Short mmCIF file of N, CA and C in Angstrom, two decimals:
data_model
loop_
_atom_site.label_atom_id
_atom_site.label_comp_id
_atom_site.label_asym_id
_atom_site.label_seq_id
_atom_site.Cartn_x
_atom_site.Cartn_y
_atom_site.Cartn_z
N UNK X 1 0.85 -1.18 0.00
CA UNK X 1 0.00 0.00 0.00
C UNK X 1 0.88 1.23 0.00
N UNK X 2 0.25 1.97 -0.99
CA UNK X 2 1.21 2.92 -1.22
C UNK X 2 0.93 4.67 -0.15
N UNK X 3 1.60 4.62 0.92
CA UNK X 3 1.03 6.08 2.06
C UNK X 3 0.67 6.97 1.42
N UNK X 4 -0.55 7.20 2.32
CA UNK X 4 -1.33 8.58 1.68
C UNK X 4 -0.22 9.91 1.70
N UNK X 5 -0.37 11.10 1.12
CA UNK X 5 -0.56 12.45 1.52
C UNK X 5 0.88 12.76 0.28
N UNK X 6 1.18 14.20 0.85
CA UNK X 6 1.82 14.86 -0.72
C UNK X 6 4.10 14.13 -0.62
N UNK X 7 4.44 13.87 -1.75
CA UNK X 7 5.27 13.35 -1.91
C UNK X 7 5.64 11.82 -1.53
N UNK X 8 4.44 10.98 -1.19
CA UNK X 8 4.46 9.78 -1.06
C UNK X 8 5.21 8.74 -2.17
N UNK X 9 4.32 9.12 -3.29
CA UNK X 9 4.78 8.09 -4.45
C UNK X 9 6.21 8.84 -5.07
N UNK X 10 6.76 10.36 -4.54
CA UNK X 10 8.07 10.30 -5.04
C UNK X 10 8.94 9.60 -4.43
N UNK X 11 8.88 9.13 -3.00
CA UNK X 11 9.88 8.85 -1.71
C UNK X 11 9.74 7.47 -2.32
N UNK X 12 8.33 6.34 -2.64
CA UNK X 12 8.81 5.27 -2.93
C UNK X 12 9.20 5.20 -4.37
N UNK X 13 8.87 6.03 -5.19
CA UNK X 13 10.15 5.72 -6.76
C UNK X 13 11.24 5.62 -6.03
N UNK X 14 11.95 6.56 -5.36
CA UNK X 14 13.16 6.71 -5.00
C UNK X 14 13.82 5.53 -4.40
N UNK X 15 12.78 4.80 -3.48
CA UNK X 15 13.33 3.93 -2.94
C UNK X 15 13.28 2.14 -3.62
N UNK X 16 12.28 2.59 -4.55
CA UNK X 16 12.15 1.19 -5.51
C UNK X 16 13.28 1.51 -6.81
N UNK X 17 13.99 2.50 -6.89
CA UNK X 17 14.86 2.91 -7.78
C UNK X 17 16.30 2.36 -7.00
N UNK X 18 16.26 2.70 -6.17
CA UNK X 18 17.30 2.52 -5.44
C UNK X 18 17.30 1.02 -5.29
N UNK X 19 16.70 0.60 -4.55
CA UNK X 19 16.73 -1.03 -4.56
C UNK X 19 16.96 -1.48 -5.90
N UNK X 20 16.04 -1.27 -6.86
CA UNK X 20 16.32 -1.91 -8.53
C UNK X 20 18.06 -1.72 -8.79
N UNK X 21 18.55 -0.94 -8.20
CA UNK X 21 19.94 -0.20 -8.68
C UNK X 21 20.86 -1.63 -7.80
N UNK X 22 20.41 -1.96 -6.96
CA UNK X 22 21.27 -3.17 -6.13
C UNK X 22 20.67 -4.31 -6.53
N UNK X 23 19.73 -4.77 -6.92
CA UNK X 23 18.73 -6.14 -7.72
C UNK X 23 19.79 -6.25 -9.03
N UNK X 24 19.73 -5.05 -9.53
CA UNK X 24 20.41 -5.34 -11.23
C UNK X 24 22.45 -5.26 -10.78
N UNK X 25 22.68 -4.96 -10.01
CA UNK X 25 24.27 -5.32 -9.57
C UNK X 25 24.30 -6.91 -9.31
N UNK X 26 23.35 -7.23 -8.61
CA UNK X 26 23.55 -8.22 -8.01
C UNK X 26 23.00 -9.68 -9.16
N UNK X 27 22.51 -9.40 -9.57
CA UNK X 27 21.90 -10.12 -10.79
C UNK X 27 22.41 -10.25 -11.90
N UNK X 28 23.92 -9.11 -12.26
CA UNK X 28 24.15 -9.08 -13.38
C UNK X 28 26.28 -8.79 -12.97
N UNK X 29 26.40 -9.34 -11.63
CA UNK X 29 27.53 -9.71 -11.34
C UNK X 29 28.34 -10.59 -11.93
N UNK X 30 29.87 -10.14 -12.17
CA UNK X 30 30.52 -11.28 -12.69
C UNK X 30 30.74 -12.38 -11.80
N UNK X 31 30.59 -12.03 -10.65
CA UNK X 31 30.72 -13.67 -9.90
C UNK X 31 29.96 -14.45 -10.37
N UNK X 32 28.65 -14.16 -10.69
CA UNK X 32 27.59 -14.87 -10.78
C UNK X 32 27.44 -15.37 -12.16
N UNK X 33 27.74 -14.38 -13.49
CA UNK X 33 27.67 -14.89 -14.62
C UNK X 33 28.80 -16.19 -14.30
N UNK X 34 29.85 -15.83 -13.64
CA UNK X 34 31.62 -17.44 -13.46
C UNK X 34 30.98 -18.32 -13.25
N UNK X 35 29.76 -18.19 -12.49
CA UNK X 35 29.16 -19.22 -12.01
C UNK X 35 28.17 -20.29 -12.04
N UNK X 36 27.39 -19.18 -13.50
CA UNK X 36 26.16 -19.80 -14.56
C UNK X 36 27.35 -20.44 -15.33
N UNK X 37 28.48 -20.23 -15.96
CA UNK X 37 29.13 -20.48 -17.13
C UNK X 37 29.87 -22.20 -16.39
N UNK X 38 30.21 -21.65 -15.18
CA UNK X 38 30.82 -22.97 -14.63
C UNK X 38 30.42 -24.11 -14.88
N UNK X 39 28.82 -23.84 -14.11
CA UNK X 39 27.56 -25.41 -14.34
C UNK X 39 27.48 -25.42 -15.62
N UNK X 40 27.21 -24.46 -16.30
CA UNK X 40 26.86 -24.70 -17.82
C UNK X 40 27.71 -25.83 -18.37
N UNK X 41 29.15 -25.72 -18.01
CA UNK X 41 30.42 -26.46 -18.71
C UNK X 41 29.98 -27.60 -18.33
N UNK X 42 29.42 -27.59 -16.95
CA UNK X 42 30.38 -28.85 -16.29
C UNK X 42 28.63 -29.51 -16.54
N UNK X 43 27.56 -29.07 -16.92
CA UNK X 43 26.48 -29.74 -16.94
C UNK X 43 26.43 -30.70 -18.49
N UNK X 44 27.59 -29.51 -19.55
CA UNK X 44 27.78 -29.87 -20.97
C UNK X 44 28.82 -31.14 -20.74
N UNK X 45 29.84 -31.43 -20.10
CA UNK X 45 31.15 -32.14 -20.60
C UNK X 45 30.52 -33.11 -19.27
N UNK X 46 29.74 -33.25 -18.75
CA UNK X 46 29.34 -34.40 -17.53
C UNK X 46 28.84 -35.44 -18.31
N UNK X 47 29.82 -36.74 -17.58
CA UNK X 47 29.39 -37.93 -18.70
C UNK X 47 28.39 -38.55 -17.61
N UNK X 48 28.45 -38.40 -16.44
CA UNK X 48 27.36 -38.78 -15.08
C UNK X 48 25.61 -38.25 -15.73
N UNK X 49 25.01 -38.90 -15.57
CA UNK X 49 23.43 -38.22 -16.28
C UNK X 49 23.17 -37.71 -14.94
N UNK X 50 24.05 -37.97 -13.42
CA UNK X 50 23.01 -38.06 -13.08
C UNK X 50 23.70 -36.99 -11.80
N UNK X 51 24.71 -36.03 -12.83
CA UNK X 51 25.19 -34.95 -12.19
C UNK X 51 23.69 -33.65 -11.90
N UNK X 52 23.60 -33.10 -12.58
CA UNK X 52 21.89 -32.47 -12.73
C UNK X 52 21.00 -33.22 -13.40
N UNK X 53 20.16 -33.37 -12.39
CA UNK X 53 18.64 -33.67 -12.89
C UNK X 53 17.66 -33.03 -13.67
N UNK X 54 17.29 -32.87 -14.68
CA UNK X 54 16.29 -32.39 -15.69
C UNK X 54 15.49 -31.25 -14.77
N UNK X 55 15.15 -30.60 -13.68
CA UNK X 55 14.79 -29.83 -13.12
C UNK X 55 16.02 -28.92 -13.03
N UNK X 56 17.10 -28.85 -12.56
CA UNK X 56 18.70 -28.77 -11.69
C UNK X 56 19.03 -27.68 -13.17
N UNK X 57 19.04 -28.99 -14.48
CA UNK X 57 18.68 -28.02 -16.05
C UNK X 57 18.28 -27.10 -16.17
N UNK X 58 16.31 -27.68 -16.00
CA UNK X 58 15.68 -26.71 -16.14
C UNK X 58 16.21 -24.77 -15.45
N UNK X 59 16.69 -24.92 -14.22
CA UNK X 59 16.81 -24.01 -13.69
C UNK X 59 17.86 -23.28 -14.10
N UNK X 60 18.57 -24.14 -14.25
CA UNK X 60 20.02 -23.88 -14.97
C UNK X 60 19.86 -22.79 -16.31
N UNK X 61 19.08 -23.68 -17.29
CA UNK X 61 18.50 -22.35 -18.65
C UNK X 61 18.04 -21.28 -18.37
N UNK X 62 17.32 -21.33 -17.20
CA UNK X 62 16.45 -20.03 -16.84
C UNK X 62 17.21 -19.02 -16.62
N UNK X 63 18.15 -19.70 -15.34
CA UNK X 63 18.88 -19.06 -14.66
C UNK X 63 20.29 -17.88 -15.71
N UNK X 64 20.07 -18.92 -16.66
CA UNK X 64 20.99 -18.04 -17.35
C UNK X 64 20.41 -17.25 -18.59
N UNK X 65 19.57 -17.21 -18.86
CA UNK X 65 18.77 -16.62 -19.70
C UNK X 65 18.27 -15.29 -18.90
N UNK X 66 18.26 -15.68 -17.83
CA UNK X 66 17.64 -13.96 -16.87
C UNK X 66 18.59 -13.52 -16.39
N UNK X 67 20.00 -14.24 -16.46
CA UNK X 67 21.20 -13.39 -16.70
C UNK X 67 21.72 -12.49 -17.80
N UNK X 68 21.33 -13.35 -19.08
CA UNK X 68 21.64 -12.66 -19.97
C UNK X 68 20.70 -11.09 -20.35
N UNK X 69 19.46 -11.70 -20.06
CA UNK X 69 18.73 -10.32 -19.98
C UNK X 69 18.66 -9.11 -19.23
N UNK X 70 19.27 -9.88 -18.09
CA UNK X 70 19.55 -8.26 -16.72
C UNK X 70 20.57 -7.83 -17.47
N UNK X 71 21.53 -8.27 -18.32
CA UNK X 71 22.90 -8.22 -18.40
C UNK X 71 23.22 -6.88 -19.14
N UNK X 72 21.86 -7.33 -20.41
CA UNK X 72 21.98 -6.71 -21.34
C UNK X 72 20.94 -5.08 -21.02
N UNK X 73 20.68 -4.91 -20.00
CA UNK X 73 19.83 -4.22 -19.92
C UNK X 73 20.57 -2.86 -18.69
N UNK X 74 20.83 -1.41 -18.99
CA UNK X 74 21.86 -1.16 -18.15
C UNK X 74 21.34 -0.87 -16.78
N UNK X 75 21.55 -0.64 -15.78
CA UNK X 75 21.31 -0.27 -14.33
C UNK X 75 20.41 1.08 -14.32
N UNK X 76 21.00 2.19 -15.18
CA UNK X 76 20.12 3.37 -14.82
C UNK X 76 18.45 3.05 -15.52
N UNK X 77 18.78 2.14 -16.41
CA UNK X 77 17.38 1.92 -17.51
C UNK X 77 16.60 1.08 -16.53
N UNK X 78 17.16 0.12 -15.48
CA UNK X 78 16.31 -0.49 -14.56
C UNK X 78 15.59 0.39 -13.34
N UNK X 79 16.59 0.93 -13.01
CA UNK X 79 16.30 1.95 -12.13
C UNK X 79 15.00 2.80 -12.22
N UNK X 80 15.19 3.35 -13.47
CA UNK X 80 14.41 4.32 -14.15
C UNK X 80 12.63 3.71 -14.56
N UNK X 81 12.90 2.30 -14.74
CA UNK X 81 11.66 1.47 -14.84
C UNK X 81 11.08 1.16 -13.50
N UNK X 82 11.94 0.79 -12.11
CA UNK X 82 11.49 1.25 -10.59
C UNK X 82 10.81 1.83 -10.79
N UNK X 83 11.50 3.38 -10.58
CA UNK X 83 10.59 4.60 -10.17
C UNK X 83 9.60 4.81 -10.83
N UNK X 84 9.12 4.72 -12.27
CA UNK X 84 7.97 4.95 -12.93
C UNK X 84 6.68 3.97 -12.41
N UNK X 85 7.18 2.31 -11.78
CA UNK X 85 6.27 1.56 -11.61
C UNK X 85 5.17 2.82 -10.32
N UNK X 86 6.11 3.18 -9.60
CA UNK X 86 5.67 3.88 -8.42
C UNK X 86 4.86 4.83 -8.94
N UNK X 87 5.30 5.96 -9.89
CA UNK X 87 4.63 7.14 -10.43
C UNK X 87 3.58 7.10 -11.02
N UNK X 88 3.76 6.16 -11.64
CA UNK X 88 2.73 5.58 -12.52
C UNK X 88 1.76 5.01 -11.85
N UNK X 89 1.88 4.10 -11.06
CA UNK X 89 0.60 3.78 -10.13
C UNK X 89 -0.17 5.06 -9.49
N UNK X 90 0.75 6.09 -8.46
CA UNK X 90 0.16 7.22 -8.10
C UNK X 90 -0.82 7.70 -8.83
N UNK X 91 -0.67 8.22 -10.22
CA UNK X 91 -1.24 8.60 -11.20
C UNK X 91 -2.51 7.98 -11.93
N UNK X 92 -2.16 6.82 -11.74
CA UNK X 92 -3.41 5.96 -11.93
C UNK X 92 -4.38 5.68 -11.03
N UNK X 93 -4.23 5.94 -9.89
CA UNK X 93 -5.06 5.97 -8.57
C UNK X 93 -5.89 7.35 -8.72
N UNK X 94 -5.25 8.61 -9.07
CA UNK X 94 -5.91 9.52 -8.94
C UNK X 94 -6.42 9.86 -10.50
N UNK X 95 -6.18 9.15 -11.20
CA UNK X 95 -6.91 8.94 -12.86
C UNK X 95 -8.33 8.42 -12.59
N UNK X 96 -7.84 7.14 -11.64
CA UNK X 96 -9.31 6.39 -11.53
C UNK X 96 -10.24 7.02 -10.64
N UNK X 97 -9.58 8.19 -9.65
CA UNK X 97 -10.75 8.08 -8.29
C UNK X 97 -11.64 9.41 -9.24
N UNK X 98 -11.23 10.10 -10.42
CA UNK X 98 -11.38 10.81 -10.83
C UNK X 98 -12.21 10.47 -12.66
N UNK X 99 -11.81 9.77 -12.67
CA UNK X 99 -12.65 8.93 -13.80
C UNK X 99 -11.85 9.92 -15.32
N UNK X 100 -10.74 10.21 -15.14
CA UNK X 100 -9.98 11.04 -16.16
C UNK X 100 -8.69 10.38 -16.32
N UNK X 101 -8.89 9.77 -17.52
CA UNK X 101 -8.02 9.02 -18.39
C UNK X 101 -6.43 9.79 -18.92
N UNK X 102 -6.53 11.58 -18.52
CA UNK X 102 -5.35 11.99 -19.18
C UNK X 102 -4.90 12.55 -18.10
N UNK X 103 -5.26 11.78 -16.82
CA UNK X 103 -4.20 11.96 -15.90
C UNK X 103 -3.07 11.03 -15.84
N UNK X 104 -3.45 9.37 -16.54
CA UNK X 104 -2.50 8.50 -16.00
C UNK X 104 -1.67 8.55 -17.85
N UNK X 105 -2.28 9.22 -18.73
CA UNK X 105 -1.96 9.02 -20.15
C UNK X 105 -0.61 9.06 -20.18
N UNK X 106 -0.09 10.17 -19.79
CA UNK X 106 1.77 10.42 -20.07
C UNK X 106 2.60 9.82 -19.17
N UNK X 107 1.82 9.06 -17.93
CA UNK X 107 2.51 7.88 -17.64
C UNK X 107 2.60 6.55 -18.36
N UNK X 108 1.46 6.23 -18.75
CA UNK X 108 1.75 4.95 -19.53
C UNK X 108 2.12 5.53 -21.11
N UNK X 109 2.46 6.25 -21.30
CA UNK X 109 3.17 6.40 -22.67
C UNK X 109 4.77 6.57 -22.42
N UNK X 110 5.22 6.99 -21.12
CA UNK X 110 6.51 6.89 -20.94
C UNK X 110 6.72 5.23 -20.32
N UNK X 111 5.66 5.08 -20.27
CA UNK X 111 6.05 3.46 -19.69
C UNK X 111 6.37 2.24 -21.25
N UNK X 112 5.68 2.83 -22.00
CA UNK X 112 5.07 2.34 -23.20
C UNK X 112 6.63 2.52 -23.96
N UNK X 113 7.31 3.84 -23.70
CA UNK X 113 8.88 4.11 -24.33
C UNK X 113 9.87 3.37 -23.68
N UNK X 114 9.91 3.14 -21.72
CA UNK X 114 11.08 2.92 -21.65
C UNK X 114 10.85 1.13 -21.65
N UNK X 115 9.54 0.75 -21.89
CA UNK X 115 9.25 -0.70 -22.47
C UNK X 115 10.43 -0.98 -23.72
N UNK X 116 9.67 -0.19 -24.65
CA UNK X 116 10.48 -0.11 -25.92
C UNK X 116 12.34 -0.27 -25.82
N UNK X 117 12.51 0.63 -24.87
CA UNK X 117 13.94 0.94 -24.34
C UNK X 117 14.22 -0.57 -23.93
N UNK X 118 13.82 -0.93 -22.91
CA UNK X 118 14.00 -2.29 -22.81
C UNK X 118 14.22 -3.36 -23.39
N UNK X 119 13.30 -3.64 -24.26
CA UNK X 119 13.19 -4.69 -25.41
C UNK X 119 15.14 -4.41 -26.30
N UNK X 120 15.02 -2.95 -26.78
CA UNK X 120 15.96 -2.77 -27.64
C UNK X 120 17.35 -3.02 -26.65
N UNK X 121 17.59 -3.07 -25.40
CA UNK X 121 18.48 -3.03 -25.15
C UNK X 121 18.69 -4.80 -24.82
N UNK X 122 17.84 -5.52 -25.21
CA UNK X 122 17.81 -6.72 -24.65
C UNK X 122 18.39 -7.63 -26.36
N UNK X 123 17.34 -7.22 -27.49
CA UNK X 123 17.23 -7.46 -28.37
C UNK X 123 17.10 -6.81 -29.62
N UNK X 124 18.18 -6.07 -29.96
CA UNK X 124 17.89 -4.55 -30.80
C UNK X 124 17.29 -4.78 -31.97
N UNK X 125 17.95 -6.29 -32.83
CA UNK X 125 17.56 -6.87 -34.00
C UNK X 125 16.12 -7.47 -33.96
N UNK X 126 15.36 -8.00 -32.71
CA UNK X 126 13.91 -8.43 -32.85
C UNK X 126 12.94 -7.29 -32.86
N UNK X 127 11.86 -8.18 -33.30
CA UNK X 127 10.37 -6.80 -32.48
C UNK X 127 10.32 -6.81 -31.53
N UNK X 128 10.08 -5.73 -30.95
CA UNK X 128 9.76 -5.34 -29.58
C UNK X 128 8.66 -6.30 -28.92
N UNK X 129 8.05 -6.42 -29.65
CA UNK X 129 6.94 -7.43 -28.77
C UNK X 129 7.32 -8.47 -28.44
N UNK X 130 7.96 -9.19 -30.04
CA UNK X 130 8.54 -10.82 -28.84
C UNK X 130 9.80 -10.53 -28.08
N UNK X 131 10.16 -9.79 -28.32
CA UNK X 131 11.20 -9.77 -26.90
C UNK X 131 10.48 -9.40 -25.52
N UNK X 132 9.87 -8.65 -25.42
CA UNK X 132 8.70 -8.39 -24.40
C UNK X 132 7.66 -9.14 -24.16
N UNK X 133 7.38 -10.19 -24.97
CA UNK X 133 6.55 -11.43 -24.43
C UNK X 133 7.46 -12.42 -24.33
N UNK X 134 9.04 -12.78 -24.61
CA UNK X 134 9.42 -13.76 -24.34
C UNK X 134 9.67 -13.41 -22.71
N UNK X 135 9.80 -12.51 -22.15
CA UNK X 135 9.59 -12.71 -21.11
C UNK X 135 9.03 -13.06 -20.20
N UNK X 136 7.77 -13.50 -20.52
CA UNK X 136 7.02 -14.07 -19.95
C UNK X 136 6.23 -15.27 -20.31
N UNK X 137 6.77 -16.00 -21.41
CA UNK X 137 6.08 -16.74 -22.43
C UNK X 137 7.39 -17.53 -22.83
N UNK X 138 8.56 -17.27 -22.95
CA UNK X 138 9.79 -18.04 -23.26
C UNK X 138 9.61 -18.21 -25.03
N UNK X 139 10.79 -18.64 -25.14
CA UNK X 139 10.84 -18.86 -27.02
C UNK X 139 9.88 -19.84 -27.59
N UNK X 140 9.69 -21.23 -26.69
CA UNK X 140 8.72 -21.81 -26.97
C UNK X 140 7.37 -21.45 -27.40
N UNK X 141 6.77 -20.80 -25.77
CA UNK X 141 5.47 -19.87 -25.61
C UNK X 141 5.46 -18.91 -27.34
N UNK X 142 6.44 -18.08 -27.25
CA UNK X 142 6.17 -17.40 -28.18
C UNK X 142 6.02 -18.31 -29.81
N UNK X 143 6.59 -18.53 -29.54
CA UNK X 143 6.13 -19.63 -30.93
C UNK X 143 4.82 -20.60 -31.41
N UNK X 144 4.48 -21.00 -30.25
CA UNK X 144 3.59 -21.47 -29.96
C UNK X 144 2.13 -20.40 -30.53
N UNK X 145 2.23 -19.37 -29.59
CA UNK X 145 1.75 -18.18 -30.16
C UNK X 145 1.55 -17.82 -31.36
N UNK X 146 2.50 -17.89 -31.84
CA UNK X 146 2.54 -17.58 -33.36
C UNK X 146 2.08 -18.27 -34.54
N UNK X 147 2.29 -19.78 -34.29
CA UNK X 147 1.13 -20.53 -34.80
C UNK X 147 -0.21 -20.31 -34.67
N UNK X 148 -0.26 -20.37 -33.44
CA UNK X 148 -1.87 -19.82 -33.03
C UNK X 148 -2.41 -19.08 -33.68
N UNK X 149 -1.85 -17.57 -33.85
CA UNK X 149 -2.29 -16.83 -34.66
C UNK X 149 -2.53 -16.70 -36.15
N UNK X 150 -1.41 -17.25 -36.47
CA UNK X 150 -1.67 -17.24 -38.01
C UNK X 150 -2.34 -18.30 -38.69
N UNK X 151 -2.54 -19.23 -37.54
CA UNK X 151 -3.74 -20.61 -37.96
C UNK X 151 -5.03 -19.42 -38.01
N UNK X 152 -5.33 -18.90 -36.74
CA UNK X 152 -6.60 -17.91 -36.45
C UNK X 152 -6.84 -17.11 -37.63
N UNK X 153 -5.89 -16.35 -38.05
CA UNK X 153 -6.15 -15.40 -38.86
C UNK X 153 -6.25 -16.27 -40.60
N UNK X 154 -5.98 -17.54 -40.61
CA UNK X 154 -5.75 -17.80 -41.40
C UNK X 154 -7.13 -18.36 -42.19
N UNK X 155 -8.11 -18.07 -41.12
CA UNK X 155 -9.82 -18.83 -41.53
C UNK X 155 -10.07 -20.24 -41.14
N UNK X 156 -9.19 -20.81 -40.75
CA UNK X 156 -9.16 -22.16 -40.60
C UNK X 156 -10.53 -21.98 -39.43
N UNK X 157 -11.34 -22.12 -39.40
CA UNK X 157 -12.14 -22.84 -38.36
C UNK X 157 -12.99 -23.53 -38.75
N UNK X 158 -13.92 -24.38 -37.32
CA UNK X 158 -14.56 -25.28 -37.64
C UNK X 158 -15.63 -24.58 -36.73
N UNK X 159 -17.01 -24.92 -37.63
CA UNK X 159 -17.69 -23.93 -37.60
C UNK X 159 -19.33 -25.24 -37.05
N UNK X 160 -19.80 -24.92 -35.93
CA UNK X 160 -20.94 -26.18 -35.42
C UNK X 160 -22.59 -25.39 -35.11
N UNK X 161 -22.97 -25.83 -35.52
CA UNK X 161 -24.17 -25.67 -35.42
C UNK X 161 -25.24 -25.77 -33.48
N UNK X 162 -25.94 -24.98 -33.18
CA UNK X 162 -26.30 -24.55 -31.77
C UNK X 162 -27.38 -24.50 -32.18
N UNK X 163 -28.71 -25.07 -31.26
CA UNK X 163 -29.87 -24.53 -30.88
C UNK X 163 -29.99 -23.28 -29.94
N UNK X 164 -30.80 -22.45 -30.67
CA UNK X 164 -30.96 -21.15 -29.24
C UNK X 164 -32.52 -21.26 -29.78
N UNK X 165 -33.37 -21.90 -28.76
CA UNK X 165 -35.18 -21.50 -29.17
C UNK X 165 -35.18 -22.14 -30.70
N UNK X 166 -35.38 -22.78 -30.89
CA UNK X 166 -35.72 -23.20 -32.29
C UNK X 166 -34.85 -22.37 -33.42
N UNK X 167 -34.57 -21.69 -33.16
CA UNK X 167 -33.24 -20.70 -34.20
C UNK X 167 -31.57 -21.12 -34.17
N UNK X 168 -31.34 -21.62 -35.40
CA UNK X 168 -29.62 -22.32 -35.44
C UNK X 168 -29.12 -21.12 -35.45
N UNK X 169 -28.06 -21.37 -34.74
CA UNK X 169 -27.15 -20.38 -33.83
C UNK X 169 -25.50 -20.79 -34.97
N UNK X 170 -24.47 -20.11 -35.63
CA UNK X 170 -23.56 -20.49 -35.57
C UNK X 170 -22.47 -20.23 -34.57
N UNK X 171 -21.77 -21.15 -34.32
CA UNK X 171 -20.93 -20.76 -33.48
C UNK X 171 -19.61 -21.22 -33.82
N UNK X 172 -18.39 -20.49 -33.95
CA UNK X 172 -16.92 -20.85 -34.66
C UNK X 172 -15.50 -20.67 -33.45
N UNK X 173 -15.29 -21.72 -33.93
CA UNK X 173 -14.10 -21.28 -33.18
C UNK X 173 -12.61 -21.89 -33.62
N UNK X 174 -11.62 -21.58 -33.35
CA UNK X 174 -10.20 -21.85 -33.82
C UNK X 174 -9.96 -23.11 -33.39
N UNK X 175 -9.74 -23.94 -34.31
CA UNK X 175 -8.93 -25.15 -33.21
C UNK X 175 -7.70 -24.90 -32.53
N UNK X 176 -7.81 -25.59 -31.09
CA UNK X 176 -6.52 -25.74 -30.35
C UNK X 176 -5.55 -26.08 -30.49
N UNK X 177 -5.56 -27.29 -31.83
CA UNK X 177 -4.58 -28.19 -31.42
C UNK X 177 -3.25 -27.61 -32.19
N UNK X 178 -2.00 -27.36 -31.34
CA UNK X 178 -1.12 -26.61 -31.46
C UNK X 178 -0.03 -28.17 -31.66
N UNK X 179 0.97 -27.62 -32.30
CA UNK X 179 2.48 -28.72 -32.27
C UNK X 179 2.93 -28.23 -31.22
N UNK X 180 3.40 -29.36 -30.64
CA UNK X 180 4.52 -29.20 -29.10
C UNK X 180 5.91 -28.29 -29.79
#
C-alpha cells in the first residue's frame, strides 16, 4: 500500500529505484555470470546423467537466460523502470478516483517508451513485442503463439451448429490443437 498524503509516491520511486539499482548489480555480477558459465560447462562435458537432474537443467536455462537479460539491460534503464512503476501507479489511482483518463496518459506512454527501451536493449535486432513477451512466455510460448495466430487469422475454423429456441445459432471457433 502505497502512504497517503503529498510526496508519497516520489519517496517510494526513490526507494524502488534505489533497490532496482542493487537487484540489477547483483543479478548481473561477474561472480555470478563465473558461475552460470561454470555449471553450464560442467552440466555440458558431464558424462554422469546423473550430475543435474532435468529440473537442476531446467533451472540452470532459466537461470541463465535472466542473466543474460539483466545483463543486457543497463542499471540506470532499470532503475528508471522502478521509479515509474511507483509514479505511474500514483497517477493511476488519482486517474481512476477521478474517472480522467489523461491523468494517467503520459505515464503509460513513458512506460510504453522505456518498455520499448527495454526490449531494444535486450534485443535490438527483434520486435519489440517478442522480446517483451518472451519474457514471460519463453521462445517456446512465443512460438507457440505464433502458430496460433496465423492458424486464427488464417480462416481455418470449424464452424458447429447450436440450438438457441428453435433458431440455429452459428458458433466458430479456432482449433486448439497446437504442435509441441
Amino acid at each position: 500500500m502505497l502512504p497517503p498524503g503529498p510526496g508519497a509516491s516520489e519517496a517510494r520511486a526513490a526507494q524502488k529505484s534505489a533497490l532496482a539499482g542493487f537487484v540489477h548489480e547483483a543479478s548481473t555480477s561477474d561472480s555470478l555470470g563465473r558461475l552460470i558459465k561454470k555449471l553450464e560447462s560442467a552440466a555440458a562435458s558431464s558424462s554422469d546423467p546423473s550430475a543435474l537432474d532435468e529440473w537442476a537443467l531446467a533451472n540452470l536455462r532459466e537461470a541463465s537466460r535472466d542473466f543474460a537479460r539483466a545483463s543486457a539491460i543497463p542499471k540506470e534503464l532499470a532503475q528508471r523502470k522502478a521509479a515509474l512503476e511507483s509514479s505511474a501507479y500514483a497517477s493511476w489511482l488519482e486517474a481512476r478516483s477521478k474517472s480522467d483518463f489523461s491523468i494517467f496518459a503520459p505515464a503509460l506512454k513513458e512506460w510504453i517508451e522505456l518498455c520499448k527501451q527495454v526490449a531494444c536493449a535486450i534485443d535490438p535486432k527483434a520486435p519489440v513485442y517478442d522480446v517483451l513477451l518472451d519474457e514471460f512466455e519463453g521462445e517456446k510460448g512465443l512460438k507457440k503463439l505464433k502458430v496460433f495466430f496465423s492458424f486464427l487469422f488464417s480462416g481455418s475454423f470449424l464452424s458447429l451448429g447450436a440450438s438457441n429456441e428453435g433458431k440455429k445459432v452459428q458458433i466458430s471457433f479456432p482449433f486448439l490443437l497446437l504442435p509441441p
